Amino acid sequence: EAQVTQNPRYLITVTGKKLTVTCSQNMNHEYMSWYRQDPGLGLRQIYYSMNVEVTDKGDVPEGYKVSRKEKRNFPLILESPSPNQTSLYFCASSSGMSGGPYNEQFFGPGTRLTVL
Amino acid sequence: QQQVKQSPQSLIVQKGGIPIINCAYENTAFDYFPWYQQFPGKGPALLIAIRPDVSEKKEGRFTISFNKSAKQFSLHIMDSQPGDSATYFCAASLWDGDKIIFGKGTRLHILP
């Protein structure tokens, strides 16, 4: 089954404790992206990647890191989480001749993160 | 210039009614406008999309109307059903671009 998986689905942590949210897709997609969803603010793009070893900032990259060492994986790293990073996080992927968001984005199920 | 303004924030419609969700964009370079549908506990999923070379696109009960001069586009749901109750996001991007801007979402509730 074609899908985007995220782990963990739920996470409660404390301020300053480094964490990683994994994202993996099995569709051989070139483009991958991370979003956070907050009430009243909608979906905001954190980072995206057009291909392996190519990453770029979205609209709200502060406090986050990403890496794209393999085509299928795009982990989101919070090196020193803070309470304002409490949110619902989505990973997404898409494919096309050259990737990019213009193709249908397939979203993962989401990771609900709480930072105390 | 990168904003996509979506309204209303929430909408309640009787079954069979036609909910309309509106979006406005600022960047005239945008040329791809998708709508995503999100059910509670799930990730968003592409519902329908339009490019500015057409003024309307229909897929089943869902229609996008596009007004290039006004920089506005809207989603209409014909014969709405309780199963259409979800959050809807409009978005805008460049066809060959690498970033996408989402609206803030509309929570739609269809009464049985």
Short mmCIF file of C-alpha atoms in Angstrom, two decimals:
data_model
loop_
_atom_site.label_atom_id
_atom_site.label_comp_id
_atom_site.label_asym_id
_atom_site.label_seq_id
_atom_site.Cartn_x
_atom_site.Cartn_y
_atom_site.Cartn_z
CA GLU A 1 0.00 0.00 0.00
CA ALA A 2 1.33 3.42 -1.01
CA GLN A 3 1.68 5.49 2.10
CA VAL A 4 3.54 8.01 4.20
CA THR A 5 4.29 6.83 7.71
CA GLN A 6 5.25 8.90 10.71
CA ASN A 7 6.53 7.87 14.10
CA PRO A 8 5.70 8.39 16.82
CA ARG A 9 2.05 9.32 16.44
CA TYR A 10 1.91 10.90 19.89
CA LEU A 11 4.75 12.30 21.95
CA ILE A 12 4.90 14.16 25.24
CA THR A 13 8.30 15.54 26.15
CA VAL A 14 9.92 18.22 28.25
CA THR A 15 11.61 21.44 27.26
CA GLY A 16 15.11 20.98 25.93
CA LYS A 17 15.06 17.21 25.40
CA LYS A 18 16.10 16.49 21.82
CA LEU A 19 13.65 14.48 19.75
CA THR A 20 13.26 13.14 16.24
CA VAL A 21 10.04 12.48 14.36
CA THR A 22 10.57 10.05 11.54
CA CYS A 23 8.86 10.15 8.16
CA SER A 24 9.06 7.52 5.47
CA GLN A 25 7.35 7.10 2.10
CA ASN A 26 7.23 4.04 -0.14
CA MET A 27 6.21 5.79 -3.38
CA ASN A 28 9.69 6.74 -4.62
CA HIS A 29 8.68 10.39 -4.36
CA GLU A 30 11.31 13.07 -4.85
CA TYR A 31 9.58 15.86 -2.92
CA MET A 32 8.99 15.67 0.83
CA SER A 33 7.86 18.30 3.26
CA TRP A 34 7.03 18.92 6.90
CA TYR A 35 4.10 21.01 8.12
CA ARG A 36 2.75 22.02 11.46
CA GLN A 37 -0.95 22.52 12.03
CA ASP A 38 -2.18 24.85 14.74
CA PRO A 39 -5.74 26.00 15.51
CA GLY A 40 -6.53 29.17 13.62
CA LEU A 41 -3.23 29.10 11.74
CA GLY A 42 -3.82 26.26 9.34
CA LEU A 43 -0.94 24.35 7.77
CA ARG A 44 2.44 26.01 7.78
CA GLN A 45 5.42 24.61 5.96
CA ILE A 46 8.50 24.00 8.09
CA TYR A 47 11.04 22.50 5.70
CA TYR A 48 10.93 20.77 2.36
CA SER A 49 13.23 18.68 0.22
CA MET A 50 13.29 18.46 -3.55
CA ASN A 51 15.58 15.43 -3.54
CA VAL A 52 18.27 13.59 -1.60
CA GLU A 53 20.68 16.00 0.11
CA VAL A 54 18.56 18.99 -1.01
CA THR A 55 16.59 20.74 1.71
CA ASP A 56 15.20 24.24 2.11
CA LYS A 57 13.35 26.34 4.63
CA GLY A 58 9.63 26.80 4.57
CA ASP A 59 7.75 29.53 6.36
CA VAL A 60 8.43 28.50 9.98
CA PRO A 61 11.85 26.75 10.13
CA GLU A 62 13.10 28.22 13.42
CA GLY A 63 13.82 25.55 16.02
CA TYR A 64 13.73 22.65 13.54
CA LYS A 65 16.26 20.68 11.53
CA VAL A 66 15.81 18.14 8.77
CA SER A 67 17.98 15.81 6.75
CA ARG A 68 17.44 13.84 3.54
CA LYS A 69 20.10 11.16 3.30
CA GLU A 70 17.82 8.65 1.62
CA LYS A 71 15.01 9.27 -0.83
CA ARG A 72 12.38 7.57 1.28
CA ASN A 73 13.16 9.17 4.68
CA PHE A 74 12.85 12.75 5.88
CA PRO A 75 13.20 13.04 9.66
CA LEU A 76 12.28 16.18 11.58
CA ILE A 77 14.63 17.03 14.43
CA LEU A 78 13.89 19.31 17.37
CA GLU A 79 17.22 19.78 19.10
CA SER A 80 15.88 21.80 22.04
CA PRO A 81 12.09 21.68 22.00
CA SER A 82 10.12 24.50 23.57
CA PRO A 83 6.43 24.71 24.55
CA ASN A 84 5.64 26.85 21.48
CA GLN A 85 6.50 23.82 19.36
CA THR A 86 3.53 21.96 20.79
CA SER A 87 1.58 21.19 17.65
CA LEU A 88 0.28 18.61 15.19
CA TYR A 89 2.95 17.75 12.65
CA PHE A 90 2.44 16.31 9.18
CA CYS A 91 4.91 14.90 6.74
CA ALA A 92 3.97 14.83 3.07
CA SER A 93 5.46 13.64 -0.20
CA SER A 94 4.78 14.15 -3.86
CA SER A 95 6.23 13.19 -7.19
CA GLY A 96 6.36 14.43 -10.74
CA MET A 97 8.82 15.01 -13.49
CA SER A 98 10.84 17.16 -11.17
CA GLY A 99 8.96 16.96 -7.94
CA GLY A 100 7.47 20.00 -6.29
CA PRO A 101 4.25 20.81 -4.52
CA TYR A 102 2.25 21.13 -7.71
CA ASN A 103 1.76 17.43 -7.74
CA GLU A 104 -0.65 15.80 -5.34
CA GLN A 105 0.84 15.74 -1.89
CA PHE A 106 0.27 12.60 0.14
CA PHE A 107 0.15 13.32 3.84
CA GLY A 108 1.09 11.08 6.72
CA PRO A 109 -1.29 10.48 9.64
CA GLY A 110 0.25 13.17 11.81
CA THR A 111 2.29 13.36 15.00
CA ARG A 112 0.80 15.15 17.97
CA LEU A 113 3.65 16.66 19.99
CA THR A 114 3.31 18.20 23.42
CA VAL A 115 6.29 20.00 24.94
CA LEU A 116 5.94 20.65 28.66
CA GLN B 1 2.50 38.75 -1.11
CA GLN B 2 2.65 35.14 -0.06
CA GLN B 3 -0.60 34.94 1.88
CA VAL B 4 -3.68 32.95 1.01
CA LYS B 5 -6.73 34.26 2.86
CA GLN B 6 -9.51 31.75 3.44
CA SER B 7 -13.04 32.36 4.68
CA PRO B 8 -15.16 31.56 6.52
CA GLN B 9 -13.32 29.97 9.42
CA SER B 10 -16.27 27.69 10.11
CA LEU B 11 -19.49 26.88 8.32
CA ILE B 12 -22.64 24.97 9.19
CA VAL B 13 -24.98 23.91 6.38
CA GLN B 14 -28.06 21.73 6.20
CA LYS B 15 -27.82 18.50 4.25
CA GLY B 16 -28.43 19.17 0.57
CA GLY B 17 -27.26 22.78 0.82
CA ILE B 18 -24.34 24.27 -1.10
CA PRO B 19 -21.49 25.36 1.18
CA ILE B 20 -19.11 27.84 -0.41
CA ILE B 21 -15.58 28.43 0.83
CA ASN B 22 -13.63 31.37 -0.51
CA CYS B 23 -9.93 32.03 -0.90
CA ALA B 24 -7.96 35.04 -2.06
CA TYR B 25 -4.31 35.20 -2.97
CA GLU B 26 -1.88 38.04 -3.46
CA ASN B 27 0.96 36.71 -5.58
CA THR B 28 -0.08 36.96 -9.23
CA ALA B 29 2.63 34.47 -10.14
CA PHE B 30 0.74 31.63 -8.45
CA ASP B 31 -0.64 29.25 -11.06
CA TYR B 32 -1.76 26.15 -9.20
CA PHE B 33 -4.63 26.14 -6.70
CA PRO B 34 -5.47 22.88 -4.92
CA TRP B 35 -8.05 22.16 -2.25
CA TYR B 36 -7.33 19.63 0.46
CA GLN B 37 -9.88 17.87 2.66
CA GLN B 38 -9.04 16.72 6.17
CA PHE B 39 -11.15 14.44 8.34
CA PRO B 40 -10.60 14.40 12.11
CA GLY B 41 -7.54 12.38 13.08
CA LYS B 42 -6.30 12.13 9.50
CA GLY B 43 -3.86 13.94 7.29
CA PRO B 44 -5.16 16.23 4.54
CA ALA B 45 -5.88 14.68 1.16
CA LEU B 46 -6.10 16.34 -2.24
CA LEU B 47 -9.71 16.94 -3.22
CA ILE B 48 -9.57 18.97 -6.43
CA ALA B 49 -7.21 21.45 -8.07
CA ILE B 50 -7.32 24.10 -10.77
CA ARG B 51 -4.94 26.08 -12.92
CA PRO B 52 -5.78 29.63 -14.06
CA ASP B 53 -6.34 28.73 -17.71
CA VAL B 54 -9.90 27.69 -16.82
CA SER B 55 -12.56 29.47 -14.77
CA GLU B 56 -14.26 26.39 -13.39
CA LYS B 57 -13.52 22.76 -12.69
CA LYS B 58 -15.94 20.08 -11.53
CA GLU B 59 -15.24 16.72 -9.99
CA GLY B 60 -18.37 14.98 -8.84
CA ARG B 61 -20.15 17.23 -6.36
CA PHE B 62 -17.14 19.49 -5.90
CA THR B 63 -16.58 22.58 -8.06
CA ILE B 64 -13.79 25.14 -8.05
CA SER B 65 -14.61 28.57 -9.44
CA PHE B 66 -11.62 30.72 -10.34
CA ASN B 67 -11.51 34.49 -10.92
CA LYS B 68 -8.05 35.45 -12.12
CA SER B 69 -8.66 39.20 -12.26
CA ALA B 70 -9.95 39.25 -8.69
CA LYS B 71 -7.30 36.79 -7.53
CA GLN B 72 -9.96 34.69 -5.88
CA PHE B 73 -11.11 31.10 -6.04
CA SER B 74 -13.80 29.20 -4.27
CA LEU B 75 -14.98 25.69 -3.53
CA HIS B 76 -18.65 24.75 -3.90
CA ILE B 77 -20.05 21.46 -2.66
CA MET B 78 -23.28 20.48 -4.37
CA ASP B 79 -25.89 18.41 -2.56
CA SER B 80 -23.76 18.40 0.58
CA GLN B 81 -23.85 15.33 2.82
CA PRO B 82 -22.96 14.76 6.48
CA GLY B 83 -19.95 12.77 5.24
CA ASP B 84 -18.57 15.99 3.75
CA SER B 85 -18.09 17.35 7.27
CA ALA B 86 -14.35 18.05 7.44
CA THR B 87 -11.79 20.81 7.43
CA TYR B 88 -11.02 22.22 3.99
CA PHE B 89 -7.79 23.97 3.07
CA CYS B 90 -7.18 25.99 -0.05
CA ALA B 91 -3.62 26.47 -1.22
CA ALA B 92 -1.59 28.22 -3.88
CA SER B 93 1.77 27.62 -5.46
CA LEU B 94 3.75 27.98 -8.63
CA TRP B 95 3.17 25.12 -11.07
CA ASP B 96 6.91 24.45 -11.19
CA GLY B 97 7.71 25.89 -7.79
CA ASP B 98 8.90 24.29 -4.63
CA LYS B 99 6.79 26.00 -1.97
CA ILE B 100 3.09 25.90 -1.29
CA ILE B 101 1.04 28.30 0.80
CA PHE B 102 -2.05 27.03 2.59
CA GLY B 103 -5.05 28.98 3.81
CA LYS B 104 -5.97 28.72 7.47
CA GLY B 105 -8.74 26.22 6.85
CA THR B 106 -12.52 26.09 7.07
CA ARG B 107 -14.25 23.69 9.42
CA LEU B 108 -17.41 22.55 7.65
CA HIS B 109 -20.27 20.80 9.40
CA ILE B 110 -23.19 19.39 7.42
CA LEU B 111 -26.28 18.85 9.52
CA PRO B 112 -28.22 15.62 8.84
#
